[in-house]
PDB file of C-alpha atoms in Angstrom:
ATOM      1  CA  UNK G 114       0.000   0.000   0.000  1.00 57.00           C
ATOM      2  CA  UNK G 115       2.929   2.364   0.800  1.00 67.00           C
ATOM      3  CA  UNK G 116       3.975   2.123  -2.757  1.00 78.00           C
ATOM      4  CA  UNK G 117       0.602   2.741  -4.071  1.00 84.00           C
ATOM      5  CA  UNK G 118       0.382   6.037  -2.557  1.00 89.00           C
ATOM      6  CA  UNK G 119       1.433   8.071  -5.579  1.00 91.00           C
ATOM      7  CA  UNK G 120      -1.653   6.505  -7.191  1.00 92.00           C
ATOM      8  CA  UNK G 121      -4.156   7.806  -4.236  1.00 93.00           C
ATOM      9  CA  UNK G 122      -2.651  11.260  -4.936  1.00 94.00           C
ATOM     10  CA  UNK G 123      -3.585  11.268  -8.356  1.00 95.00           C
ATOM     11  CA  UNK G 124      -7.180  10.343  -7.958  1.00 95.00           C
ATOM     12  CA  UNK G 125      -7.157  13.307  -5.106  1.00 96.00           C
ATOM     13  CA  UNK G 126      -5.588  15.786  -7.799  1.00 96.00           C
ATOM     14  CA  UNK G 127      -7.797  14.885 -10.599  1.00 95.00           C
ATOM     15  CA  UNK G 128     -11.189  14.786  -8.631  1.00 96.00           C
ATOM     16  CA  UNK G 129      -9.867  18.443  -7.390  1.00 94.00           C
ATOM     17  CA  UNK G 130      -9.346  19.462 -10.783  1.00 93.00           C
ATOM     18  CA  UNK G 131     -12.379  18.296 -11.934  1.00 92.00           C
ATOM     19  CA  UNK G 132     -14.279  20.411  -8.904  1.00 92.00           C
ATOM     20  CA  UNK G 133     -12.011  23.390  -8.593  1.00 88.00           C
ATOM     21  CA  UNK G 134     -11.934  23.481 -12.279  1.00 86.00           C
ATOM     22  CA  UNK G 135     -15.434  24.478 -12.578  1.00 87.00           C
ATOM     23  CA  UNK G 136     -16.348  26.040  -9.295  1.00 87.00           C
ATOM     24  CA  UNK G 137     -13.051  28.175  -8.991  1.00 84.00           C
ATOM     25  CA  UNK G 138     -14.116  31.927  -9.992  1.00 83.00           C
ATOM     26  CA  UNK G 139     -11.917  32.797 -13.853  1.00 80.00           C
ATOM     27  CA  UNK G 140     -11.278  36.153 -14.834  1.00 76.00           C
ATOM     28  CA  UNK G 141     -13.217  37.567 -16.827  1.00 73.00           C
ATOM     29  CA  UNK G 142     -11.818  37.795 -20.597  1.00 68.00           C
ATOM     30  CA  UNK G 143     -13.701  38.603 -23.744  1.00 64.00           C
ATOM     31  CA  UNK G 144     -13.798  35.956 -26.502  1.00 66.00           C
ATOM     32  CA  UNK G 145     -12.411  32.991 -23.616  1.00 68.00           C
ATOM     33  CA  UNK G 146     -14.984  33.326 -21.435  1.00 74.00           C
ATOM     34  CA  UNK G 147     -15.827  30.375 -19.311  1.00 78.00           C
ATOM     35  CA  UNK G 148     -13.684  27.988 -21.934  1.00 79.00           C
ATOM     36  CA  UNK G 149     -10.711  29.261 -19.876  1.00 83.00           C
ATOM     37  CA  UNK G 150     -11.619  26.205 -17.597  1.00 85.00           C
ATOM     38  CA  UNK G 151     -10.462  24.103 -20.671  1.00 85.00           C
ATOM     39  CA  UNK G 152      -6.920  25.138 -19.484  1.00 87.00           C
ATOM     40  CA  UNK G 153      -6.874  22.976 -16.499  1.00 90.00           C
ATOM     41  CA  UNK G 154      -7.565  20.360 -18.864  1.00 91.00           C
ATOM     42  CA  UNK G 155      -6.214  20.967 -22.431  1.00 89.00           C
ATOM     43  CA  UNK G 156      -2.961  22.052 -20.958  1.00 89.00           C
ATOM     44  CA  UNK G 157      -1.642  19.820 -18.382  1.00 93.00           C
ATOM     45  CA  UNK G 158      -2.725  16.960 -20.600  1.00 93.00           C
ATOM     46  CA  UNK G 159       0.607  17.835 -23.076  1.00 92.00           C
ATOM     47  CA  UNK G 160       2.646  17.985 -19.844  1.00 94.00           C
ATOM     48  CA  UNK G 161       1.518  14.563 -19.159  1.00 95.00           C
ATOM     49  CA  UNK G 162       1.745  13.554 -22.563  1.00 95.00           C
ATOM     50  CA  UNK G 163       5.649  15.045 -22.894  1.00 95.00           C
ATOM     51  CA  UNK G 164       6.840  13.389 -19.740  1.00 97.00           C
ATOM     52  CA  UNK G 165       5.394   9.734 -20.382  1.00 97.00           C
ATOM     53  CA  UNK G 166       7.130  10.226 -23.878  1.00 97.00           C
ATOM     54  CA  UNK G 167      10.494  11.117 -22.258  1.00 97.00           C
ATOM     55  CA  UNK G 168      10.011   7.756 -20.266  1.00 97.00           C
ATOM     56  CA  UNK G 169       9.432   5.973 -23.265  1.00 97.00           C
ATOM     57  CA  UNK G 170      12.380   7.452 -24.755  1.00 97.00           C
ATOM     58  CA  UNK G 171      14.349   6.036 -21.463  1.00 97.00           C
ATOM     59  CA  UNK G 172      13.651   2.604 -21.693  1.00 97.00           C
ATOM     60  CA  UNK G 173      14.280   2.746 -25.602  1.00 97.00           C
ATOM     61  CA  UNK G 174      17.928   3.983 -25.139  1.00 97.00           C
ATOM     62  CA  UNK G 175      17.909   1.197 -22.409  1.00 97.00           C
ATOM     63  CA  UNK G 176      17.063  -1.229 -24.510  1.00 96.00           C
ATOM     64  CA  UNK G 177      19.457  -0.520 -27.505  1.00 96.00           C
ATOM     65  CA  UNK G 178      22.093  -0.627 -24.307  1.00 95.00           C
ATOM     66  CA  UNK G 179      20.734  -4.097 -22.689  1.00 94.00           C
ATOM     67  CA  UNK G 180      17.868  -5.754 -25.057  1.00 94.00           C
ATOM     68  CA  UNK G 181      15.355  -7.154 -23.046  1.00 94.00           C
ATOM     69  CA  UNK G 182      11.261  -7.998 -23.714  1.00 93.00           C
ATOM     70  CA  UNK G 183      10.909  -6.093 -20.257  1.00 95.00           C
ATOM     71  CA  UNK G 184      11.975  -2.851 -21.793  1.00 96.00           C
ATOM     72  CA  UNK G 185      10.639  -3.016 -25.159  1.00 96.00           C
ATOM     73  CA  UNK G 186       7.427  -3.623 -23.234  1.00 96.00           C
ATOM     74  CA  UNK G 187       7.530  -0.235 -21.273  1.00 97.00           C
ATOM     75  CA  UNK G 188       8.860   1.540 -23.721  1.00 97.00           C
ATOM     76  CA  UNK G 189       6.091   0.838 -26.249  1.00 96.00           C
ATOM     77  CA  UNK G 190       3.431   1.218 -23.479  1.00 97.00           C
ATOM     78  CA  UNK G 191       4.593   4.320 -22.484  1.00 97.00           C
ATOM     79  CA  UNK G 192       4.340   5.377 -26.221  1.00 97.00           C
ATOM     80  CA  UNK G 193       1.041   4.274 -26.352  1.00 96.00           C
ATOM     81  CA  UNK G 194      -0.310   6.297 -23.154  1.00 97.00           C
ATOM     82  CA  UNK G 195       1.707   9.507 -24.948  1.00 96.00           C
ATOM     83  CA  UNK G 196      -0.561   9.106 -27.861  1.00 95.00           C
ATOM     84  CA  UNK G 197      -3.654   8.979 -26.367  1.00 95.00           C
ATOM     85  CA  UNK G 198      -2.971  11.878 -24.259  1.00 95.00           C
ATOM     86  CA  UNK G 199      -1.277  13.827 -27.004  1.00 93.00           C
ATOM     87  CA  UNK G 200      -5.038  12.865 -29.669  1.00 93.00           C
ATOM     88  CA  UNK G 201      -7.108  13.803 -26.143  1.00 93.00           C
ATOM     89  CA  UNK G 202      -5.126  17.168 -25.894  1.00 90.00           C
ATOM     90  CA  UNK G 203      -5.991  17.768 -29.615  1.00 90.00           C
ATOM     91  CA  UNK G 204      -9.206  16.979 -28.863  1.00 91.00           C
ATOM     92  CA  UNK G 205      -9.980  19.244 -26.115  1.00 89.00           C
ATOM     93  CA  UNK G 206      -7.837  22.096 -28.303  1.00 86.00           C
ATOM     94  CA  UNK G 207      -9.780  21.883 -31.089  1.00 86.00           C
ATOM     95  CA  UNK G 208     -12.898  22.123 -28.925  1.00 86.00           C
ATOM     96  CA  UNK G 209     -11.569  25.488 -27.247  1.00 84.00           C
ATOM     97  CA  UNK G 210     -11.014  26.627 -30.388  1.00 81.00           C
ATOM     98  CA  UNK G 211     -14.152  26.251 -31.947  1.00 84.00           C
ATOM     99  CA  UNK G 212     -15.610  28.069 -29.153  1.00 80.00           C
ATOM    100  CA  UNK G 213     -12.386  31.199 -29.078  1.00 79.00           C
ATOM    101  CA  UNK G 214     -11.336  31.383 -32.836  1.00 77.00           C
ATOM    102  CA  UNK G 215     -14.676  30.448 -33.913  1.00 81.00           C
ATOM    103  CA  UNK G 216     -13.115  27.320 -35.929  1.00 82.00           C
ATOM    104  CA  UNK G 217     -12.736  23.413 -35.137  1.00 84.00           C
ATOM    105  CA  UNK G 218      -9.023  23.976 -36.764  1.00 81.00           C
ATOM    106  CA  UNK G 219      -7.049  26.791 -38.313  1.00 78.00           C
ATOM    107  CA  UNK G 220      -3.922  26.874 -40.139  1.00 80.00           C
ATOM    108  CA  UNK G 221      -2.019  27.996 -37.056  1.00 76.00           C
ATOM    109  CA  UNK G 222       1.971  26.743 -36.517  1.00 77.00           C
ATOM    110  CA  UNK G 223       1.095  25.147 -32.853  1.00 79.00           C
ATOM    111  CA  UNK G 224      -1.652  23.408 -34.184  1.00 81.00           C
ATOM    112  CA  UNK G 225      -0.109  22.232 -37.326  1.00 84.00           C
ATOM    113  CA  UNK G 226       2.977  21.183 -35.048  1.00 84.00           C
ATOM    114  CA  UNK G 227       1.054  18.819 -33.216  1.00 86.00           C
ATOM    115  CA  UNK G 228      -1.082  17.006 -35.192  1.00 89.00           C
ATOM    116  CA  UNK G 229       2.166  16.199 -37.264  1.00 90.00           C
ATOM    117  CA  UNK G 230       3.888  15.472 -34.102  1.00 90.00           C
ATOM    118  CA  UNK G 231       1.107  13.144 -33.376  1.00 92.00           C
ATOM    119  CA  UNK G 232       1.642  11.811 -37.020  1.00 93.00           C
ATOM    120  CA  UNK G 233       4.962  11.090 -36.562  1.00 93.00           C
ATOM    121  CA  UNK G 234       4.404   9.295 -33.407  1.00 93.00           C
ATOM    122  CA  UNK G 235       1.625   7.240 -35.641  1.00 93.00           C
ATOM    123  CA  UNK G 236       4.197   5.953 -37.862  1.00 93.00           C
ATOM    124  CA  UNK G 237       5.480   4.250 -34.700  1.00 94.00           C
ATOM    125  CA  UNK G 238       2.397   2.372 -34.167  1.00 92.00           C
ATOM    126  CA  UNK G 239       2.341   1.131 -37.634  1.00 93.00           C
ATOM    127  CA  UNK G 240       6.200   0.463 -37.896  1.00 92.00           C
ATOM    128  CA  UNK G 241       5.885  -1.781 -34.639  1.00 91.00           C
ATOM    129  CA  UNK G 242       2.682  -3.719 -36.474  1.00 89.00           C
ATOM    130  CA  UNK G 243       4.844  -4.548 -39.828  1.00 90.00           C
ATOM    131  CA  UNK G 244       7.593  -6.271 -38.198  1.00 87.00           C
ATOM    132  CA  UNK G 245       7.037 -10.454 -36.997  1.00 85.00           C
ATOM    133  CA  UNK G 246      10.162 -11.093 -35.959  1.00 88.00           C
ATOM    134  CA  UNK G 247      10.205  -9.618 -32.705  1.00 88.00           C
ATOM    135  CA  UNK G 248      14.128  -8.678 -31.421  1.00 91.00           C
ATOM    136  CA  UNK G 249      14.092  -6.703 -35.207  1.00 92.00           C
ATOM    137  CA  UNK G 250      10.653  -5.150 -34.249  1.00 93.00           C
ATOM    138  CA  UNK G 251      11.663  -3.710 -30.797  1.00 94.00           C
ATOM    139  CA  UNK G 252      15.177  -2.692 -32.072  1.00 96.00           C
ATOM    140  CA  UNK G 253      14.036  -0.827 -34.842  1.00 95.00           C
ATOM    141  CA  UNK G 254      10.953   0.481 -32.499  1.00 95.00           C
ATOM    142  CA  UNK G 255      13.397   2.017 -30.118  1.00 96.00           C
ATOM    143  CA  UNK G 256      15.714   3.831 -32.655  1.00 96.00           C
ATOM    144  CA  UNK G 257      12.692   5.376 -34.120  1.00 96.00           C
ATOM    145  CA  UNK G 258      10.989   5.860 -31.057  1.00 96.00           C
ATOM    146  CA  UNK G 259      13.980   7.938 -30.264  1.00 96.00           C
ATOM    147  CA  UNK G 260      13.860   9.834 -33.364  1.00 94.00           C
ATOM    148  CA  UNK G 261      10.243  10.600 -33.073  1.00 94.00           C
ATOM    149  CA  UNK G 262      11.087  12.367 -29.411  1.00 95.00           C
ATOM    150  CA  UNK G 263      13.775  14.217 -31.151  1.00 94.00           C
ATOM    151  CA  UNK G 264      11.546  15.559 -34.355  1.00 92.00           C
ATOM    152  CA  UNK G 265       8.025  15.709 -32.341  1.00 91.00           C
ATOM    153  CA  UNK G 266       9.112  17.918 -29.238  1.00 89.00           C
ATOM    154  CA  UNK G 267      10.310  20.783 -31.655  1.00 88.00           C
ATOM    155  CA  UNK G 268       6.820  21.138 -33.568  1.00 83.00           C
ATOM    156  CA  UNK G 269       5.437  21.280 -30.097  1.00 81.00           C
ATOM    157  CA  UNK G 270       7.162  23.651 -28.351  1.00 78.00           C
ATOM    158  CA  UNK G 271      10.124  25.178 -30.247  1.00 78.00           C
ATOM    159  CA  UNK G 272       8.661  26.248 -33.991  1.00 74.00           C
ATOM    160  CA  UNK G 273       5.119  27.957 -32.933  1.00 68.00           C
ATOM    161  CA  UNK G 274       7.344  30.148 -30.998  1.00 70.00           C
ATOM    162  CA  UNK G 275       9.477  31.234 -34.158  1.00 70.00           C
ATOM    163  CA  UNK G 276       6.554  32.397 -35.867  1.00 68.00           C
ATOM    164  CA  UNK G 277       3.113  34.453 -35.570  1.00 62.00           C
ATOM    165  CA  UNK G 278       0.401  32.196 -34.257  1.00 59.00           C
ATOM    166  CA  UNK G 279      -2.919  32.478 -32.428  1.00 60.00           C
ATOM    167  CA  UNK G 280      -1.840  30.266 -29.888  1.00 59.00           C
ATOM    168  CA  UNK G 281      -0.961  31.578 -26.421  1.00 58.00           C
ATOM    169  CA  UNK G 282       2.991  31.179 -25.414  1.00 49.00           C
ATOM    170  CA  UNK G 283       3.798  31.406 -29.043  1.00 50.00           C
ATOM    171  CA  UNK G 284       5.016  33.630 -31.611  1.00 44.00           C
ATOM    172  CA  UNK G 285       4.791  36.802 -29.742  1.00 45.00           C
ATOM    173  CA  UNK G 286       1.565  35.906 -28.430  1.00 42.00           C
ATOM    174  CA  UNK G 287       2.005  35.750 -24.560  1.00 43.00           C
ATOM    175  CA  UNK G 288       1.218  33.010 -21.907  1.00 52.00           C
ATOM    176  CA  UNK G 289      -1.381  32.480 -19.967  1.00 51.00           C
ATOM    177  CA  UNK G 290       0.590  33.080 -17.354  1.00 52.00           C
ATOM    178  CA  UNK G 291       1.987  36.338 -18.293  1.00 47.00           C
ATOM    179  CA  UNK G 292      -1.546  38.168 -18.168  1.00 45.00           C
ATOM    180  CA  UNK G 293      -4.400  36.152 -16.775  1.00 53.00           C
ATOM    181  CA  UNK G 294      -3.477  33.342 -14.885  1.00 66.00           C
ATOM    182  CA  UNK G 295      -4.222  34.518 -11.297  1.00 73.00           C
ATOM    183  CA  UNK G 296      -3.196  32.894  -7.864  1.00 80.00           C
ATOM    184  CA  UNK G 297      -6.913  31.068  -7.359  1.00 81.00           C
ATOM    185  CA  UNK G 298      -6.294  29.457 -10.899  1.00 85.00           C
ATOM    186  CA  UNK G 299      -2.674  28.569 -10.352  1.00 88.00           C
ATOM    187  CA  UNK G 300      -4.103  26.959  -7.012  1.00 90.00           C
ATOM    188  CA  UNK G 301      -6.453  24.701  -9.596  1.00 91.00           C
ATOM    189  CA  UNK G 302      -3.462  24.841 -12.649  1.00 91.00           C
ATOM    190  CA  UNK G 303      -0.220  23.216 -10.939  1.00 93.00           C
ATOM    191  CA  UNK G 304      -1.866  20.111  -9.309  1.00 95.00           C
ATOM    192  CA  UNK G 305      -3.581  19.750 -12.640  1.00 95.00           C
ATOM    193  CA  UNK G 306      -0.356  18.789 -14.344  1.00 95.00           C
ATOM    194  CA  UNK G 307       0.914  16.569 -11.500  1.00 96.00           C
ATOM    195  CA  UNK G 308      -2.614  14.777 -11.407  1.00 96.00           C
ATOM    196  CA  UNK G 309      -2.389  14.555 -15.068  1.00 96.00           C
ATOM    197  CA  UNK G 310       0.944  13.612 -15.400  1.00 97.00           C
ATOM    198  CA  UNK G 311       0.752  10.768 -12.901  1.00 97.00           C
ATOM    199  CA  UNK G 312      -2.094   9.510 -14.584  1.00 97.00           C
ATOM    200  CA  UNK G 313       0.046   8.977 -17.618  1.00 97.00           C
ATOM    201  CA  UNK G 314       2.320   6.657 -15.944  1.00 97.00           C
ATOM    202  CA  UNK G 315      -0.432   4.773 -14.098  1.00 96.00           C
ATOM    203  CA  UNK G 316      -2.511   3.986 -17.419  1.00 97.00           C
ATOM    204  CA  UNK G 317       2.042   2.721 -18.939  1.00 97.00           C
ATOM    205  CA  UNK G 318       2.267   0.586 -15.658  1.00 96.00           C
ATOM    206  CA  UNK G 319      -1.052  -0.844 -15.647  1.00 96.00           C
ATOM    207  CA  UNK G 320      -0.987  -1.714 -19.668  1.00 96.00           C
ATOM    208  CA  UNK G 321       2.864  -2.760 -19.209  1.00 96.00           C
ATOM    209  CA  UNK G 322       1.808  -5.433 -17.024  1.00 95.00           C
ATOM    210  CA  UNK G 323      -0.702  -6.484 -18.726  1.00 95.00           C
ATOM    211  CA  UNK G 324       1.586  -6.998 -21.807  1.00 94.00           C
ATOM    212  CA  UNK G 325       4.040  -8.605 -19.550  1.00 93.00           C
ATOM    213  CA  UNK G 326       1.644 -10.812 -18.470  1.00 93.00           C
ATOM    214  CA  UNK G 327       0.529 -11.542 -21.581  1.00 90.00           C
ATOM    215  CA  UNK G 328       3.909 -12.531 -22.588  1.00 86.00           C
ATOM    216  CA  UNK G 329       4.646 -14.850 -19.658  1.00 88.00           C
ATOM    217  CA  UNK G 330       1.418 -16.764 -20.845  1.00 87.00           C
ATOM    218  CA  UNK G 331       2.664 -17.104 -24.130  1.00 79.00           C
ATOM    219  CA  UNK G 332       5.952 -18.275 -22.666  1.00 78.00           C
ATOM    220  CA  UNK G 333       4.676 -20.733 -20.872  1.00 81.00           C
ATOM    221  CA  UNK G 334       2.486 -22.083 -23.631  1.00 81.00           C
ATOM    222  CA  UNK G 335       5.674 -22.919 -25.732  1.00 75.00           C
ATOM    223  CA  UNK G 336       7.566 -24.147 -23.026  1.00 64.00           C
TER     224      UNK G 336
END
């Protein structure tokens, strides 16, 4: 139980998000409205998504090191879980910006970044499901795994920034932070990307042992 603890914590911070995200008083902005609410979700859902990515990345470079099913296991997982939450963040993004920009999608450099990021990350899925033998499949998984990282976390966060976009924190545009984000939604803001974020690596462990499981089944039926 004393090891589960970090999983009580994350129900706590995502039931207080969910509350304190829609009972906590917003400023007042023209055009965002209410949908500012969306930033307790939208946002913290690509810090979640980034960090379970940088853990698949981890056990990719330790697998090229020391190739084991263990690691190719996590590593694909953890991919997995950085999808979803990267297509969910879309999701919700596209939503707020139906309801802010008065569009479901707008040829903007953030949002072009990601969904190609999220395309890239795609190709994993799809390289991982042509391969049958499996060392070749997890070897060639984790060096592209690693490349994906390494070409997807620039079209999130580096690119929008070099040029003009709608987006806030990008291309001149400032941050919520710099001009609206007051202490009562900080207090709702910050434990929405821890709650988030350890989400992420609860959904990787719980599939990763399932998979593992899986596999010790199928070991046991050949033996």
């Amino acid at each position: 139980m004393k090891k589960n603890w970090w999983k009580a914590l994350t129900v706590v911070l995502l039931l207080y998000t969910g509350v304190a995200g829609l009972l906590v008083p917003v400023p007042r902005l023209a055009i965002l409205n209410e949908t500012i609410r969306n930033l307790y979700f939208h946002v913290p859902m690509w810090f979640g998504m980034t960090f379970i990515l940088i853990a698949s990345v981890y056990y990719s470079i330790r697998y090229l090191r020391n190739p084991t099913p263990e690691l190719d296991i996590h590593s694909y997982e953890s991919a997995r879980i950085g999808i979803l939450m990267g297509v969910v963040g879309l999701a919700t993004g596209s939503i707020w910006a139906r309801y802010t920009w008065g569009t479901w999608w707008t040829n903007d450099p953030k949002l072009n970044g990601a969904a190609i990021a999220m395309l890239i990350y795609g190709a994993y899925l799809v390289l991982r499901s042509s391969f049958t033998d499996e060392q070749q499949r997890a070897r060639i998984s984790a060096i592209y795994n690693i490349f994906a990282f390494a070409t997807a976390m620039p079209l999130f966060y580096i690119l929008p920034r070099l040029t003009d976009s709608l987006h806030p924190g990008a291309g001149g545009n400032p941050a919520f932070a710099k001009y609206d984000l007051d202490d009562a939604m900080r207090a709702v803001f910050y434990p929405a990307v821890i709650g988030w974020t350890l989400l992420a690596f609860w959904l990787a462990q719980v599939a990763s042992r399932i998979s593992l499981l899986k596999l010790k089944v199928y070991e046991k039926q050949l033996a």
